[in-house]
Coordinates of C-alpha atoms in Angstrom, one line a residue:
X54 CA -56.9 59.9 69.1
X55 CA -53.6 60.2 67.1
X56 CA -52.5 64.1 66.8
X57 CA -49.2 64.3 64.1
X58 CA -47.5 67.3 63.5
X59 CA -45.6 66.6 59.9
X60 CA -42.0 66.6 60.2
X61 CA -39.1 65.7 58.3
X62 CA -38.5 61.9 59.0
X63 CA -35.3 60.9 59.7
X64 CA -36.3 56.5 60.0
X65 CA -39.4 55.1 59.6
X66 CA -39.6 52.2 62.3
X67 CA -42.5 49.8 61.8
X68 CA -44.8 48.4 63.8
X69 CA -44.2 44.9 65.2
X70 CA -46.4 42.4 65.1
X71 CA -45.7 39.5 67.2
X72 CA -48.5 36.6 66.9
X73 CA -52.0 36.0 67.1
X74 CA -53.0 37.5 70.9
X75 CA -54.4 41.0 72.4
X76 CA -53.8 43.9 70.4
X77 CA -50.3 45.7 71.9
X78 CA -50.0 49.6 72.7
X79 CA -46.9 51.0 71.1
X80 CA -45.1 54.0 69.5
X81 CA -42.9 55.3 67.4
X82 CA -41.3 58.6 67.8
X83 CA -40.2 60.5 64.8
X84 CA -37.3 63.3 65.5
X85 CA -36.3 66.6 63.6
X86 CA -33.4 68.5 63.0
X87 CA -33.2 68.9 66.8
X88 CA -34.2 65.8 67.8
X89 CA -36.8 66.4 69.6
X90 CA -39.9 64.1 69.7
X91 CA -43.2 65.1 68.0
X92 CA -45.8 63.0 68.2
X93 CA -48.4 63.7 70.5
X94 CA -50.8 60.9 71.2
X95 CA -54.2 61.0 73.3
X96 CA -55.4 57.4 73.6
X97 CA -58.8 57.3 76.0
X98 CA -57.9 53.7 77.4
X99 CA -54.2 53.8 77.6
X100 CA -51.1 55.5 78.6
X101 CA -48.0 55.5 75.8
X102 CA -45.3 56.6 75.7
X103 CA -42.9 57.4 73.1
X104 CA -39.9 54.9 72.2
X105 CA -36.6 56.2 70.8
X106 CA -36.6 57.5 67.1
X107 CA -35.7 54.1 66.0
X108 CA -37.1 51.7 69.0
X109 CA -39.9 49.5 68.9
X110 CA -40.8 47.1 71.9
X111 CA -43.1 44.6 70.6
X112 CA -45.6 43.3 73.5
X113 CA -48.0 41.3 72.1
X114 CA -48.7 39.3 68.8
X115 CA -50.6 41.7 67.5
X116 CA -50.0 44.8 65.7
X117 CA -51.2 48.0 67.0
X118 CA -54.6 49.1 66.2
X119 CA -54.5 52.2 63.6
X120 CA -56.0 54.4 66.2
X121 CA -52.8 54.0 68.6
X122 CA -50.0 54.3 65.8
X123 CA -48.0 57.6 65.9
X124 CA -47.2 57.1 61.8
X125 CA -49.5 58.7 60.7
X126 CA -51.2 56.2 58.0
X127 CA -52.5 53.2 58.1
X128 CA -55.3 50.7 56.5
X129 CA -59.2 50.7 57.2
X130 CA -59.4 49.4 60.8
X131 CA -63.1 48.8 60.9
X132 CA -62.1 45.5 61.5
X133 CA -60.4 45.8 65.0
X134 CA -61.5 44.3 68.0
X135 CA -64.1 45.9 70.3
X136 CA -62.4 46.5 73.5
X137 CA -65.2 47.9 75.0
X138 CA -64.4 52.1 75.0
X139 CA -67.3 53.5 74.4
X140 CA -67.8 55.0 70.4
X141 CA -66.2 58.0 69.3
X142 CA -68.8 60.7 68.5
X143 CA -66.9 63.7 67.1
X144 CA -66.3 63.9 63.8
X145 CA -63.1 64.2 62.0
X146 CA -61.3 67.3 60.7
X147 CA -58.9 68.1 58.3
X148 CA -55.9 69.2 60.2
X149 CA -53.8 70.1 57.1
X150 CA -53.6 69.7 52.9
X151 CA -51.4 69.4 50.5
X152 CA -50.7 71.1 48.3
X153 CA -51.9 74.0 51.3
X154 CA -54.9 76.1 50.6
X155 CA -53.9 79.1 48.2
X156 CA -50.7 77.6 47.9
X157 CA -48.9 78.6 44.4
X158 CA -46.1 76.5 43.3
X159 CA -47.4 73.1 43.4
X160 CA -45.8 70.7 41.1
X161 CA -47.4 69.5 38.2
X162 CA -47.0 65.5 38.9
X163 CA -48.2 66.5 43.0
X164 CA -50.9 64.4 44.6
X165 CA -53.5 66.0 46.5
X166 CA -53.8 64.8 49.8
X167 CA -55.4 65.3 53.5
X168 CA -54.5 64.5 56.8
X169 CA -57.0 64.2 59.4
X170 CA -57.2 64.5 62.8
X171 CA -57.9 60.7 63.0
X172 CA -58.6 57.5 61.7
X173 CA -60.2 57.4 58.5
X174 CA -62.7 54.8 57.2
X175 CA -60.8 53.7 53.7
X176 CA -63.6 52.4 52.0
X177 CA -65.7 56.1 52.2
X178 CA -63.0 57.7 50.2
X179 CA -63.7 57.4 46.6
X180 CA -63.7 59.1 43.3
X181 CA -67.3 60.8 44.6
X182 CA -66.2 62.1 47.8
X183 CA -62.9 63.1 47.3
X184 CA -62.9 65.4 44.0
X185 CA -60.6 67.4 41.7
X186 CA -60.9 70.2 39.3
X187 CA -59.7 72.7 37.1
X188 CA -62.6 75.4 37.0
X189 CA -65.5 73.1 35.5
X190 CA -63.6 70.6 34.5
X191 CA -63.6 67.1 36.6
X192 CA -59.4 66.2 37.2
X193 CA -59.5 61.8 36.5
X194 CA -57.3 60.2 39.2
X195 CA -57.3 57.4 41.7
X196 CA -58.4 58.3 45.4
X197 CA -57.1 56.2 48.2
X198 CA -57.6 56.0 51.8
X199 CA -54.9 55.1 53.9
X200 CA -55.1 55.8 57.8
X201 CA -55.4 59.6 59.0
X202 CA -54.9 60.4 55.2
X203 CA -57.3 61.0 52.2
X204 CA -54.8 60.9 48.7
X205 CA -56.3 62.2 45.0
X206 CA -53.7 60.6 42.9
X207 CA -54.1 62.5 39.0
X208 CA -54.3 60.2 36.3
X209 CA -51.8 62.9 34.4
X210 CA -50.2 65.7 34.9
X211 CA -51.3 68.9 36.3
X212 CA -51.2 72.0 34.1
X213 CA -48.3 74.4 35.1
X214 CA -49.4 77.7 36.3
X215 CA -53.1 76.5 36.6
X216 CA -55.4 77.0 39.9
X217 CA -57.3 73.6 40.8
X218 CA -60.1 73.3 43.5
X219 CA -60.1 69.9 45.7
X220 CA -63.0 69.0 47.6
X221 CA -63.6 66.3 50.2
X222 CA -67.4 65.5 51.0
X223 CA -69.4 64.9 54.1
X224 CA -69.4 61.2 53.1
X225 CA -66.2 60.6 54.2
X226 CA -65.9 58.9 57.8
X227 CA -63.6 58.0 60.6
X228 CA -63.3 54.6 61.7
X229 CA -66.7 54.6 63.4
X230 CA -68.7 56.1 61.0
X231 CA -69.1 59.7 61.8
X232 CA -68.9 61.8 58.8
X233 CA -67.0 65.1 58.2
X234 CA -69.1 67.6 59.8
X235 CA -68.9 70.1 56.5
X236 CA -67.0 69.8 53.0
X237 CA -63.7 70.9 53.1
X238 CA -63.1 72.6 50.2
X239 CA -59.4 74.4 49.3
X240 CA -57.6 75.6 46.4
X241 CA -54.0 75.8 44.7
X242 CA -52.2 77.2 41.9
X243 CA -49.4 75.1 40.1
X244 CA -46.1 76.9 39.2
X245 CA -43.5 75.0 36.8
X246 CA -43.6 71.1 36.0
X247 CA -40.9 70.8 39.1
X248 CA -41.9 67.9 41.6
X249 CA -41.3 68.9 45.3
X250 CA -43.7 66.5 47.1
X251 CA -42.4 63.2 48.2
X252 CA -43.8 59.7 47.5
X253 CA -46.6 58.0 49.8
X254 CA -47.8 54.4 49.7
X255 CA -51.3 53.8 49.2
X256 CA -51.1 49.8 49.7
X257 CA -49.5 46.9 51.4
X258 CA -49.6 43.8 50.8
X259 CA -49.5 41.7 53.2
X260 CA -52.4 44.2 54.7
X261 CA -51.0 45.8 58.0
X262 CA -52.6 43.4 60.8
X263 CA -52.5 40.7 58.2
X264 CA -53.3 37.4 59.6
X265 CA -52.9 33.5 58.4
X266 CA -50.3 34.9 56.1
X267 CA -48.8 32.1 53.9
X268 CA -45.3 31.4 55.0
X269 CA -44.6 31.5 51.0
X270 CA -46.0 35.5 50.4
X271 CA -44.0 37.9 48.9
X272 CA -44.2 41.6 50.9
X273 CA -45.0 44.6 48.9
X274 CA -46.5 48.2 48.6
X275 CA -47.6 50.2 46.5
X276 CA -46.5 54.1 46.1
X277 CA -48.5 57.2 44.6
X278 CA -46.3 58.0 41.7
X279 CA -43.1 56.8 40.4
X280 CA -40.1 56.4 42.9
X281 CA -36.0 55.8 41.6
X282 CA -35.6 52.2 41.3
X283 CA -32.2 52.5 42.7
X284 CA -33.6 54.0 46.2
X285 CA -35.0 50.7 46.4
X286 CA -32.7 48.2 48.1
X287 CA -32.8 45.8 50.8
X288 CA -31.8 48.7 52.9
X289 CA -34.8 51.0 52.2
X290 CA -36.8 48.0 52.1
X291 CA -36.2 44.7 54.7
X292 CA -37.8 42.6 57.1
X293 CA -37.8 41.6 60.6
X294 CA -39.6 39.0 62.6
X295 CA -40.9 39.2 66.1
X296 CA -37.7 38.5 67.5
X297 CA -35.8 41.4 65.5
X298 CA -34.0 38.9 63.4
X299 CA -33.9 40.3 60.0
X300 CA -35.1 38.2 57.2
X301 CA -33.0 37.8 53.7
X302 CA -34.6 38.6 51.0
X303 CA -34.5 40.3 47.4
X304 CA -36.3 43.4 46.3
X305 CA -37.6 44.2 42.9
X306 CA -39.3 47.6 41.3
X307 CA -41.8 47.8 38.7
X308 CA -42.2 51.1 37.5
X309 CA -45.7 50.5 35.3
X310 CA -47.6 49.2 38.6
X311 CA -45.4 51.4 41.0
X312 CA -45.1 48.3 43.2
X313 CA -42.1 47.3 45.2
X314 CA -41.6 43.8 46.1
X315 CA -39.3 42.1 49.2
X316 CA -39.2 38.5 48.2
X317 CA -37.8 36.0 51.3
X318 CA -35.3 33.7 49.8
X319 CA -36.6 31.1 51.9
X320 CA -40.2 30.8 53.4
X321 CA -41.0 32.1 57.0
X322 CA -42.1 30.3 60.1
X323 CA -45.3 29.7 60.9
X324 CA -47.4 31.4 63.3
X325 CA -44.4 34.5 63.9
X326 CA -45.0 38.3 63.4
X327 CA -43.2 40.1 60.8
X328 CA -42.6 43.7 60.2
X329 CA -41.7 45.5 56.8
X330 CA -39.4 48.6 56.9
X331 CA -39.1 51.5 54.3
X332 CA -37.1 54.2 54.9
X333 CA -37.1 57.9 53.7
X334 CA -34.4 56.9 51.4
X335 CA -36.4 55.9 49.2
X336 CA -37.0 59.1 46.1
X337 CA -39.9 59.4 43.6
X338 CA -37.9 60.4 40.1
X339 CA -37.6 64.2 40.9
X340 CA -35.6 63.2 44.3
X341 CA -38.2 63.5 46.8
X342 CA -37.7 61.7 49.8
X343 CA -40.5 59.3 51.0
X344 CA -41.9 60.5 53.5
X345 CA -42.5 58.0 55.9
X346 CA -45.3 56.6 57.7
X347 CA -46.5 53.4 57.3
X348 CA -47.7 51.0 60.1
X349 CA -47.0 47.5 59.1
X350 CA -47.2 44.1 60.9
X351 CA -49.2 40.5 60.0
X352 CA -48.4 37.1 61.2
X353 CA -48.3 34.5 59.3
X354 CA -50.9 31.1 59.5
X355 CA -49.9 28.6 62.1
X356 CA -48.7 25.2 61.5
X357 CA -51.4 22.8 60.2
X358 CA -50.3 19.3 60.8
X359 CA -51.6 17.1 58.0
X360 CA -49.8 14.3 58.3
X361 CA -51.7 10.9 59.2
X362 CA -49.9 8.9 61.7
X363 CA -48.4 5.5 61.6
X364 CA -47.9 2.5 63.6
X365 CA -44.0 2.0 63.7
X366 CA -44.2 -1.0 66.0
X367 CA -45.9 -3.7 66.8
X368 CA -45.4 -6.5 69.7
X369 CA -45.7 -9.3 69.2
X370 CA -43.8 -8.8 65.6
X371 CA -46.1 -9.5 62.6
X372 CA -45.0 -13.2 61.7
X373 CA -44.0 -14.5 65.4
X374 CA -44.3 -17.5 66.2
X375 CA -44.8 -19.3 70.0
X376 CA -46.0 -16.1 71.7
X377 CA -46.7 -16.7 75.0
X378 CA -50.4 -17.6 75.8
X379 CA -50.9 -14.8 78.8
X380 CA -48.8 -12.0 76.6
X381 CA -50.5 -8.2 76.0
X382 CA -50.8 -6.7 72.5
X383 CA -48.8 -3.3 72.1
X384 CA -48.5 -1.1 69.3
X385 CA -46.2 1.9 69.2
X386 CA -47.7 5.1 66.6
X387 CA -45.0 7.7 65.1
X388 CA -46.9 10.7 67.4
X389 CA -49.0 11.4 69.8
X390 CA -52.8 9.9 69.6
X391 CA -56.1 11.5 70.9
X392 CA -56.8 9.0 73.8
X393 CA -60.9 9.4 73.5
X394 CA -60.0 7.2 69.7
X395 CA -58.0 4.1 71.2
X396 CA -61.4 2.1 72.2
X397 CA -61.6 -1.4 71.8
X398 CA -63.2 -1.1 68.5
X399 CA -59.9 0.7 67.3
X400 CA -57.3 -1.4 68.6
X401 CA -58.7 -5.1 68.5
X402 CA -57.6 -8.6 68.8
X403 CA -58.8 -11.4 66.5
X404 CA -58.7 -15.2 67.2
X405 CA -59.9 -18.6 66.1
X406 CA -63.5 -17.8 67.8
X407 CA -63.7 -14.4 66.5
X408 CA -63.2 -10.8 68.1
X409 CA -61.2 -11.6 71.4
X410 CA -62.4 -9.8 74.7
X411 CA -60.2 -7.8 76.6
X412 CA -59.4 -4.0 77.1
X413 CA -57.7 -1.1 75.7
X414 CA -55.1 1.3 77.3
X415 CA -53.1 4.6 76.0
X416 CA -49.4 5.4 76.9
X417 CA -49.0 9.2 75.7
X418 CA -46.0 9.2 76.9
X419 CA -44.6 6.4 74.7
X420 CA -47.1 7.3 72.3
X421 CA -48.3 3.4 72.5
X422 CA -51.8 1.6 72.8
X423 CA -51.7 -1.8 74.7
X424 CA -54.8 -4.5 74.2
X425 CA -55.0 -6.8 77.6
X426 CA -57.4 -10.1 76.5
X427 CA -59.7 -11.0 79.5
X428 CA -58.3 -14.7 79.9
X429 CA -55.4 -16.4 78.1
X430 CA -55.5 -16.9 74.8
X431 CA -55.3 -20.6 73.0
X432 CA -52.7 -22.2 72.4
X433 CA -51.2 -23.1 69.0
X434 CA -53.3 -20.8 67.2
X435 CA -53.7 -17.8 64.9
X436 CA -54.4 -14.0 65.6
X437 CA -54.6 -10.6 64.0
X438 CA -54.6 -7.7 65.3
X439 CA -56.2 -4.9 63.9
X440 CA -55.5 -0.7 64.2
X441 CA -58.2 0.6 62.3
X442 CA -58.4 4.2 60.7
X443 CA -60.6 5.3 63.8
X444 CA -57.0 6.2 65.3
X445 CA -56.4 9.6 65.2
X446 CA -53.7 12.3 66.0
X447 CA -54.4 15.1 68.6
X448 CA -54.6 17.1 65.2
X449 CA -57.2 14.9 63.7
X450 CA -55.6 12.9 61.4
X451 CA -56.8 9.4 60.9
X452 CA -54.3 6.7 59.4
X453 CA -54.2 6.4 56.2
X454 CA -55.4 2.3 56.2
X455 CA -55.9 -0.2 58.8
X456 CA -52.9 -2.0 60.4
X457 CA -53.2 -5.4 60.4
X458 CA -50.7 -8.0 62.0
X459 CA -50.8 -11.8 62.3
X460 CA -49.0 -14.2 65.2
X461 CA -49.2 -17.4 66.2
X462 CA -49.3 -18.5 69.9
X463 CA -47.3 -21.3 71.5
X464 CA -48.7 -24.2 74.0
X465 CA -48.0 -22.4 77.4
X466 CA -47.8 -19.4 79.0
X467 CA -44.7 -16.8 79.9
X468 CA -44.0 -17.1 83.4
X469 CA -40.3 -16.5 83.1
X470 CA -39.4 -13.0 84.8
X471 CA -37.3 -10.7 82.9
X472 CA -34.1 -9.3 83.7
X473 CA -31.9 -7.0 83.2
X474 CA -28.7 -6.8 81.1
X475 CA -27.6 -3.5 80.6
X476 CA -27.2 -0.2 82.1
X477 CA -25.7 3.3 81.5
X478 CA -24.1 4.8 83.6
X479 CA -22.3 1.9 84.9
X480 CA -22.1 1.8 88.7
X481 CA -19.2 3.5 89.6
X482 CA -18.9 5.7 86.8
X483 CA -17.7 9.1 87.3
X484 CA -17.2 12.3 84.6
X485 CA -20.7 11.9 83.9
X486 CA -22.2 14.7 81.2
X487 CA -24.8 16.8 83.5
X488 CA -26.9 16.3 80.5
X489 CA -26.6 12.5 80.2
X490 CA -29.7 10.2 80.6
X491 CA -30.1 6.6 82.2
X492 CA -31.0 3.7 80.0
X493 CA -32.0 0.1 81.3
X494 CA -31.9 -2.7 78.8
X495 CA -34.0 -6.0 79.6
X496 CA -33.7 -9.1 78.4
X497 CA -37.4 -8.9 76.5
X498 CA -39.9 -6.4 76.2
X499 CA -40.9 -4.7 79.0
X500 CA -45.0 -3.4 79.9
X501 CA -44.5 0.5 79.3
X502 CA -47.1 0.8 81.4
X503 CA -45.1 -0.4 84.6
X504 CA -42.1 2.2 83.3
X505 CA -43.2 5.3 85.6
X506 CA -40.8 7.3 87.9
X507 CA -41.6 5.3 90.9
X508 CA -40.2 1.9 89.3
X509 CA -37.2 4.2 87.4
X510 CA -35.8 6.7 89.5
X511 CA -32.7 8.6 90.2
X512 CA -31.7 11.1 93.1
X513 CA -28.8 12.9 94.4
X514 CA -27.0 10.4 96.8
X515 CA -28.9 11.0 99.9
X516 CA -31.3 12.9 98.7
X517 CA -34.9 12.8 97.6
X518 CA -36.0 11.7 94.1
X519 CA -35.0 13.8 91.1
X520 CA -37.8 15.3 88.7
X521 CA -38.3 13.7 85.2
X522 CA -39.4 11.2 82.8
X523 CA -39.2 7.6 82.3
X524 CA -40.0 6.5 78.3
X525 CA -40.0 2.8 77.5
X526 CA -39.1 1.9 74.3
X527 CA -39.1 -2.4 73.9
X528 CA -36.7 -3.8 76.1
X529 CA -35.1 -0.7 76.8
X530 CA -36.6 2.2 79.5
X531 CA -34.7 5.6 79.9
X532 CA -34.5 8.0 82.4
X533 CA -34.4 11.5 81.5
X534 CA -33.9 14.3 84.0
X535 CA -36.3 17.7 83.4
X536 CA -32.7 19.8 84.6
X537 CA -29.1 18.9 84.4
X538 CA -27.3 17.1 86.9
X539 CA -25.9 18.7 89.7
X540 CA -21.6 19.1 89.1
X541 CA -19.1 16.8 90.5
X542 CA -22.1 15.4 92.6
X543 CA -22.9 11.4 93.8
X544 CA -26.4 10.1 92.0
X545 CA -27.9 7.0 92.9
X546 CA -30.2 5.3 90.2
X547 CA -32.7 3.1 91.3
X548 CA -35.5 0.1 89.5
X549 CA -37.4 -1.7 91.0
X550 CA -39.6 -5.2 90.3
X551 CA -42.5 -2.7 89.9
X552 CA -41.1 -3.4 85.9
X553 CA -43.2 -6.2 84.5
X554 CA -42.9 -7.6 81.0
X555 CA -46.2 -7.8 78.9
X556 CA -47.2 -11.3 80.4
X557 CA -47.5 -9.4 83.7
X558 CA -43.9 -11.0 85.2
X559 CA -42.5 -8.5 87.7
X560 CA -38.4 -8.2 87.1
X561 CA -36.7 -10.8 88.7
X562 CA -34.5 -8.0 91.3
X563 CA -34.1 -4.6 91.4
X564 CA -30.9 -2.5 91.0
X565 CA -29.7 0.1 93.1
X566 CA -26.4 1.8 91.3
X567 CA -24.3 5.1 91.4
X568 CA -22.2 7.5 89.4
X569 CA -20.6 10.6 89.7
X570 CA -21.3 13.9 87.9
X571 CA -18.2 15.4 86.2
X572 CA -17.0 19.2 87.5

């Protein structure tokens, strides 16, 4: 349970939410004239402690359930996770009022309001269990829950110098449904139409613990009466994500719904945690200062790819002509593919006898699909070969329409190895960036399949091969190293005739060559 003692808030920090995971533990302490911390917590499962007056330390991407924020209000949280503590059976009390029991004085445009000793079940306070009146007559107003606090908000104005009874019933609950254990009933006398009571907000919007947010929502709340348009600026009212960044924004005030509005000026991230801020310079009209408490966090939806994918090359080219008899068919897709949809009925080969027999493989790496006919194809003759919409992405997404590419074989078959004609490095080099790849251009394409760190490798002179990743894109493969290069240090680079080209022809000699790191 959450014990508050009301103070006078110096900065309301809010609660950060941080993603989509466990729910996180965490406080915020407020501070009075001296300074000294004041909220006592007693949470069953979980030992927390209070942050600075105006720290937060996010830990998860969650925001904290009501039950374990120190603020003091908060939305319905009959939603959170069970995490397996055992119901609470007590009921709830009121721990204080306002205005207070046989208080005089109360201003005329006051709300009426409880605090209890913990979290409230919003949805059991209504305009039935949660009453106001002036001897027989029943007060109109709106009734709110919001946390550990019950609000009557008067359609009107009080009377001055008039005693009003409040009454909150039995059918009120905490978050797990045990009712007040008796009526609480009090009373209190208005003195002169001054306003002394500060502002509260009744709702947020995004609601606190919000998730799948839309990155394009606007951020807003909702107060009990009518606050100074000019207390609300981008300073009482801002933004920050779950890495404390502060989002820009604009902030608006309309006075006939009581609703302030942040507005990002550009859209947020997906899947991040945000947390809106008001502080207690914010004033209702008679220059009450808000008076804080208001847990706030949501994340917004995570990215939802929707894009189909494409086929952005083919081999051999659509058009060729004299293809070798004994080449492979490889196509190349914009992103990744889910492996289990490249099958033979996918990704097919078609001839002059029909469907051509032969097998399927998937390069994730080089996001490429490679069809290998049984026995040679014939000569002097047409093909197609066909990607059909059965493809998919790892998100789903099939292509938007078969792929279909024609070429024309030639009258033997490729038994010419390839070679290469290009490196980078050079051998000998030296200043190389730390950062820098190595790139090996052939002479034709090459079999991505054959381009793996055992036929492309590189090493510290004398030392045993360095981690990374070998891509193959056509004729040229690239080395890419998963850490910068050691400085002013000797590499040695190495391929071997373990690279084939797609007719199966192994490279006609390796290459051992070196280069030097720059300082």
């Amino acid at each position: 349970m959450t014990r508050i003692r009301k103070l006078a808030v110096s900065t309301i920090t809010i609660l950060l939410l941080a993603g989509c995971g466990g729910e996180s533990l965490q406080t915020t302490a407020a501070t009075d004239s001296s300074s000294n911390p004041s909220t006592e917590t007693n949470t069953p499962n979980s030992s927390i402690s209070s942050t600075s007056p105006t720290s937060t330390s996010p830990t998860g991407n969650t925001a904290d359930t009501p039950e374990e924020n120190s603020t003091g209000q908060g939305n319905d949280n009959t939603d959170d996770t069970n995490d397996g503590t055992p119901p609470n059976a007590s009921s709830p009390t009121v721990l204080s009022t306002t205005p207070a029991d046989t208080s005089t004085g109360a201003g005329t445009q006051s709300t009426v309001s409880a605090r209890f000793s913990e979290m409230m079940k919003a949805s059991t306070f209504t305009a039935a269990t949660f009453t106001l009146r002036e001897g027989a007559n029943v007060i109109p107003g709106d009734v709110t829950g919001n946390g550990v606090i019950g609000i009557f908000t008067p359609s009107s104005p009080l009377s001055a110098n008039t005693t009003y009874t409040a009454t909150i019933t039995t059918a009120v609950t905490d978050a797990d449904g045990n009712p007040l254990a008796a009526n609480k009933v009090w009373s209190f006398t208005t003195g002169t139409a001054l306003d002394t009571t500060g502002p509260l907000v009744t709702l947020q919007s995004p609601p606190d613990r919000g998730r799948d947010v839309t990155i394009d929502s606007v951020v807003s709340v909702t107060f009990n009466e009518l606050v100074d348009p000019s207390t609300i600026t981008t300073t009482t009212f801002s933004m920050h994500d779950d890495g404390f960044q502060n989002i820009a924004g604009t902030v608006s005030y309309n006075a006939a719904t009581r609703v302030a509005t942040f507005t990002p000026s550009s859209p947020l991230n997906y899947g991040r945690g945000y947390s809106p801020t008001l502080t207690t310079d914010i004033k209702d009209t008679s220059g009450n200062a808000f008076e804080g408490g208001v847990p706030w966090g949501f994340v917004t939806i995570a990215f939802v790819d929707t894009t189909p994918p494409t086929v952005t090359l083919t081999n051999p080219l659509n058009g060729a002509t004299g293809v070798a008899t004994n080449q492979k068919m490889r196509v190349t897709f914009s992103e990744v593919i889910d492996p289990a949809t490249v099958t033979i009925t996918s990704f097919s080969l078609t001839g002059p006898s029909g469907l051509v027999s032969g097998s399927v493989a998937y390069d994730a790496v080089n996001r490429a699909a490679t069809f290998t006919p049984t026995s040679a194809l014939a000569p002097n003759s047409a093909y197609t070969g066909t990607v059909a919409v059965g493809i998919r992405d790892v998100a789903g997404n099939a292509l938007a329409s078969a792929v279909n590419w024609d070429f024309t074989t030639g009258g033997s078959t490729d038994n010419t190895q390839p070679s290469i004609v290009s490196i980078s490095p050079t051998d000998g080099t030296t200043g190389v960036a730390l950062d820098s790849p190595l790139t090996v251009t052939l002479n034709e394409d090459a079999d991505c399949s054959s381009a793996t760190t055992t036929t492309f490798s590189l090493q510290r002179t004398g030392d045993s091969p360095l981690p990374g990743t070998v891509t193959c894109n056509g004729s040229t493969l690239t080395f890419t190293p998963d850490a910068f290069l050691w400085g002013n240090t000797g590499h040695t680079a190495i391929i071997t005739t373990g690279i084939t080209d797609l007719a199966g022809n192994a490279l006609s000699a390796g290459l051992t060559w070196t280069f030097a790191t720059a300082p």
